[in-house]
Amino acid sequence: ETGVTQTPRHLVMGMTNKKSLKCEQHLGHNAMYWYKQSAKKPLELMFVYNFKEQTENNSVPSRFSPECPNSSHLFLHLHTLQPEDSALYLCASSHFKGGNTGELFFGEGSRLTVL
Amino acid sequence: QKEVEQNSGPLSVPEGAIASLNCTYSDRVSQSFFWYRQYSGKSPELIMSIYSNGDKEDGRFTAQLNKASQYVSLLIRDSQPSDSATYLCAVSWSGTYKYIFGTGTRLKVLA
């Protein structure tokens, strides 16, 4: 079992569909992240959860809705997306201790195409 | 103003040479620094982390941190064609959960 697993790996959806991305980490970490990676742009932080509490929401449109039921699982619910939302969505986890962040580990990513 | 900056490249080096990748960042307190390698179509893979000034070596890779000058670099010795990828620099600041990434430098190692 790899450290951070994401499903599905590829997703094609229409603008009116509702879908969800799933992430699970097996590293015993206490923080989980969603990043968006578009062509020619740096990785964009979307959401951060620490101990299941959302600590960051980087001005992400409400058509993206995160859910973190426990420290090992993270979801990204998608609805009414736009074609410009097509990107690679990366889940990551780290261990936050003593005020410092440890190393960040990524899943394989979910490649999303919005038609 | 960007917080983490990298030259987008491509940086081309011949096989067996040393590749030098640089990253600058805005000044904050107690930063942590990370280098990732990302192959086309794949997710970023952690190469090294560095937390204090100086050099840190791991195999063919050496990370160098200079907090006074606000830069961190990655040296790859004996570069191989398989090292051809985009290298991402990331910075995290004490007391935050954020990791901010640069745009990455594309490295090409020519056989």
Coordinates of C-alpha atoms in Angstrom, one line a residue:
Chain A
E1 CA 0.0 0.0 0.0
T2 CA 1.5 3.3 -1.0
G3 CA 1.7 6.2 1.4
V4 CA -1.0 8.4 -0.1
T5 CA -3.6 6.9 -2.5
Q6 CA -6.0 8.9 -4.7
T7 CA -9.0 7.7 -6.6
P8 CA -10.0 8.0 -9.4
R9 CA -6.8 8.6 -11.3
H10 CA -8.7 10.0 -14.2
L11 CA -12.1 11.7 -14.3
V12 CA -14.1 13.3 -17.2
M13 CA -17.2 15.1 -16.2
G14 CA -19.7 17.5 -17.7
M15 CA -20.3 20.9 -16.3
T16 CA -23.6 19.8 -14.6
N17 CA -22.2 16.6 -13.0
K18 CA -21.4 16.0 -9.4
K19 CA -18.4 13.8 -8.6
S20 CA -16.0 13.3 -5.7
L21 CA -12.2 12.7 -5.4
K22 CA -11.0 10.5 -2.6
C23 CA -7.7 10.5 -0.8
E24 CA -6.4 8.2 1.9
Q25 CA -3.1 8.4 3.7
H26 CA -1.4 5.5 5.5
L27 CA 1.5 7.5 7.0
G28 CA 0.0 8.4 10.4
H29 CA 0.1 12.0 9.5
N30 CA -2.1 14.6 11.0
A31 CA -2.5 17.1 8.2
M32 CA -3.9 16.6 4.7
Y33 CA -4.0 18.9 1.7
W34 CA -5.6 19.5 -1.7
Y35 CA -3.5 21.1 -4.3
K36 CA -4.4 22.1 -7.9
Q37 CA -1.8 21.9 -10.7
S38 CA -2.6 23.6 -14.0
A39 CA -0.2 23.8 -17.0
K40 CA 2.4 26.6 -16.7
K41 CA 1.3 27.5 -13.1
P42 CA 2.8 26.7 -9.7
L43 CA 1.0 24.2 -7.5
E44 CA -1.9 26.1 -5.9
L45 CA -2.9 25.2 -2.4
M46 CA -6.7 24.8 -2.1
F47 CA -7.5 23.4 1.3
V48 CA -5.6 22.2 4.4
Y49 CA -7.0 20.1 7.2
N50 CA -5.2 19.5 10.5
F51 CA -6.7 17.0 12.9
K52 CA -9.8 17.0 10.8
E53 CA -10.2 20.8 11.2
Q54 CA -10.0 23.0 8.1
T55 CA -7.2 25.5 8.7
E56 CA -6.9 26.9 5.2
N57 CA -9.3 27.7 2.4
N58 CA -7.4 29.6 -0.2
S59 CA -10.3 31.5 -1.7
V60 CA -11.5 28.4 -3.6
P61 CA -14.8 28.7 -5.4
S62 CA -17.7 27.0 -3.6
R63 CA -18.1 24.5 -6.5
F64 CA -15.2 22.7 -4.7
S65 CA -16.3 21.3 -1.4
P66 CA -13.8 19.5 0.9
E67 CA -14.6 16.9 3.5
C68 CA -12.3 15.4 6.1
P69 CA -14.1 12.7 8.2
N70 CA -10.9 11.6 10.0
S71 CA -7.2 12.2 9.9
S72 CA -6.6 9.5 7.2
H73 CA -9.3 10.4 4.7
L74 CA -10.0 13.5 2.6
F75 CA -12.5 14.1 -0.1
L76 CA -13.1 16.8 -2.7
H77 CA -16.6 17.1 -3.8
L78 CA -17.1 18.7 -7.3
H79 CA -20.2 20.2 -8.7
T80 CA -21.1 22.6 -11.5
L81 CA -17.5 22.8 -12.6
Q82 CA -16.1 25.0 -15.4
P83 CA -13.7 23.9 -18.2
E84 CA -11.0 26.0 -16.6
D85 CA -11.2 23.7 -13.6
S86 CA -9.6 20.9 -15.7
A87 CA -6.3 20.2 -14.0
L88 CA -4.3 17.6 -11.9
Y89 CA -5.7 17.6 -8.4
L90 CA -3.1 16.4 -5.9
C91 CA -3.7 15.2 -2.3
A92 CA -0.9 15.3 0.1
S93 CA -0.2 14.7 3.8
S94 CA 2.4 15.8 6.4
H95 CA 3.0 15.6 10.1
F96 CA 2.6 18.9 12.0
K97 CA 4.4 18.9 15.3
G98 CA 5.7 21.5 17.7
G99 CA 4.8 24.3 15.4
N100 CA 6.7 22.9 12.5
T101 CA 5.7 21.2 9.3
G102 CA 7.4 18.0 8.3
E103 CA 7.9 16.6 4.8
L104 CA 4.9 16.7 2.5
F105 CA 4.1 13.6 0.6
F106 CA 1.8 13.5 -2.5
G107 CA -0.6 11.0 -3.9
E108 CA -0.5 10.1 -7.6
G109 CA -3.1 12.7 -8.4
S110 CA -6.5 12.8 -10.1
R111 CA -6.5 14.1 -13.6
L112 CA -9.8 16.0 -14.1
T113 CA -11.2 17.0 -17.4
V114 CA -14.4 19.2 -17.5
L115 CA -16.2 19.2 -20.8
Chain B
Q1 CA 4.8 39.4 -5.1
K2 CA 5.7 35.8 -5.4
E3 CA 6.9 34.1 -2.3
V4 CA 9.0 31.3 -4.0
E5 CA 10.8 31.9 -7.3
Q6 CA 12.6 29.6 -9.6
N7 CA 13.9 30.0 -13.1
S8 CA 11.6 27.9 -15.4
G9 CA 14.4 26.8 -17.6
P10 CA 14.9 24.5 -19.4
L11 CA 18.3 23.9 -17.9
S12 CA 20.3 21.7 -20.2
V13 CA 23.4 19.8 -19.0
P14 CA 25.4 17.0 -20.5
E15 CA 25.4 13.6 -19.0
G16 CA 27.8 13.3 -16.1
A17 CA 27.9 17.0 -15.4
I18 CA 26.7 18.8 -12.2
A19 CA 23.2 20.4 -12.5
S20 CA 22.6 23.4 -10.3
L21 CA 19.1 24.5 -9.5
N22 CA 18.2 27.6 -7.6
C23 CA 15.3 28.9 -5.6
T24 CA 14.7 32.3 -3.8
Y25 CA 12.0 33.0 -1.3
S26 CA 10.5 35.9 0.7
D27 CA 11.7 36.4 4.2
R28 CA 9.8 34.8 7.1
V29 CA 10.7 33.3 10.4
S30 CA 12.0 29.7 10.8
Q31 CA 11.4 28.3 7.4
S32 CA 11.6 24.7 6.2
F33 CA 12.7 23.9 2.6
F34 CA 12.0 21.0 0.3
W35 CA 13.0 19.9 -3.2
Y36 CA 10.7 17.7 -5.3
R37 CA 11.2 16.0 -8.6
Q38 CA 8.2 15.8 -11.0
Y39 CA 8.2 13.7 -14.1
S40 CA 5.8 14.6 -16.9
G41 CA 2.3 13.4 -16.0
K42 CA 3.3 12.2 -12.5
S43 CA 3.0 13.7 -9.1
P44 CA 5.8 15.4 -7.2
E45 CA 8.3 13.2 -5.4
L46 CA 10.2 14.4 -2.4
I47 CA 14.0 14.4 -3.0
M48 CA 15.3 16.3 0.1
S49 CA 14.4 18.5 2.9
I50 CA 16.7 21.0 4.6
Y51 CA 16.0 23.1 7.7
S52 CA 19.3 24.8 8.7
N53 CA 22.0 26.8 6.9
G54 CA 24.7 24.9 5.1
D55 CA 24.8 21.8 3.0
K56 CA 23.0 18.5 3.2
E57 CA 24.0 15.6 1.0
D58 CA 22.1 12.5 0.0
G59 CA 23.7 10.3 -2.6
R60 CA 24.1 12.4 -5.8
F61 CA 22.0 15.2 -4.4
T62 CA 23.2 18.1 -2.3
A63 CA 20.8 20.8 -0.9
Q64 CA 22.3 24.1 0.1
L65 CA 20.6 26.7 2.3
N66 CA 21.6 30.3 2.9
K67 CA 18.9 32.1 5.0
A68 CA 20.8 35.4 5.0
S69 CA 20.6 35.5 1.2
Q70 CA 17.2 33.9 1.1
Y71 CA 18.1 31.1 -1.3
V72 CA 18.1 27.4 -1.4
S73 CA 19.8 25.3 -4.2
L74 CA 20.0 21.7 -5.3
L75 CA 23.1 20.2 -6.9
I76 CA 22.8 17.0 -8.8
R77 CA 26.2 15.4 -9.4
D78 CA 26.9 12.9 -12.2
S79 CA 23.6 13.9 -13.9
Q80 CA 21.8 11.1 -15.8
P81 CA 19.2 11.3 -18.5
S82 CA 16.8 9.8 -16.0
D83 CA 17.2 13.0 -13.9
S84 CA 15.4 14.9 -16.7
A85 CA 12.3 16.3 -15.0
T86 CA 10.9 19.4 -13.4
Y87 CA 12.3 20.3 -10.0
L88 CA 10.1 22.1 -7.6
C89 CA 11.2 24.1 -4.6
A90 CA 8.8 24.4 -1.7
V91 CA 9.0 26.5 1.5
S92 CA 7.0 26.2 4.7
W93 CA 7.0 28.8 7.5
S94 CA 7.0 28.0 11.2
G95 CA 3.5 28.0 12.7
T96 CA 1.7 27.5 9.4
Y97 CA 0.4 24.5 7.6
K98 CA 1.2 26.0 4.2
Y99 CA 3.8 24.7 1.7
I100 CA 4.3 27.2 -1.0
F101 CA 5.8 26.0 -4.3
G102 CA 7.8 27.7 -7.0
T103 CA 6.9 27.2 -10.6
G104 CA 9.7 24.6 -11.1
T105 CA 12.8 24.4 -13.2
R106 CA 12.8 22.0 -16.1
L107 CA 16.1 20.0 -16.3
K108 CA 17.2 18.2 -19.4
V109 CA 20.2 15.9 -19.2
L110 CA 21.6 15.3 -22.6
A111 CA 23.0 11.8 -23.3

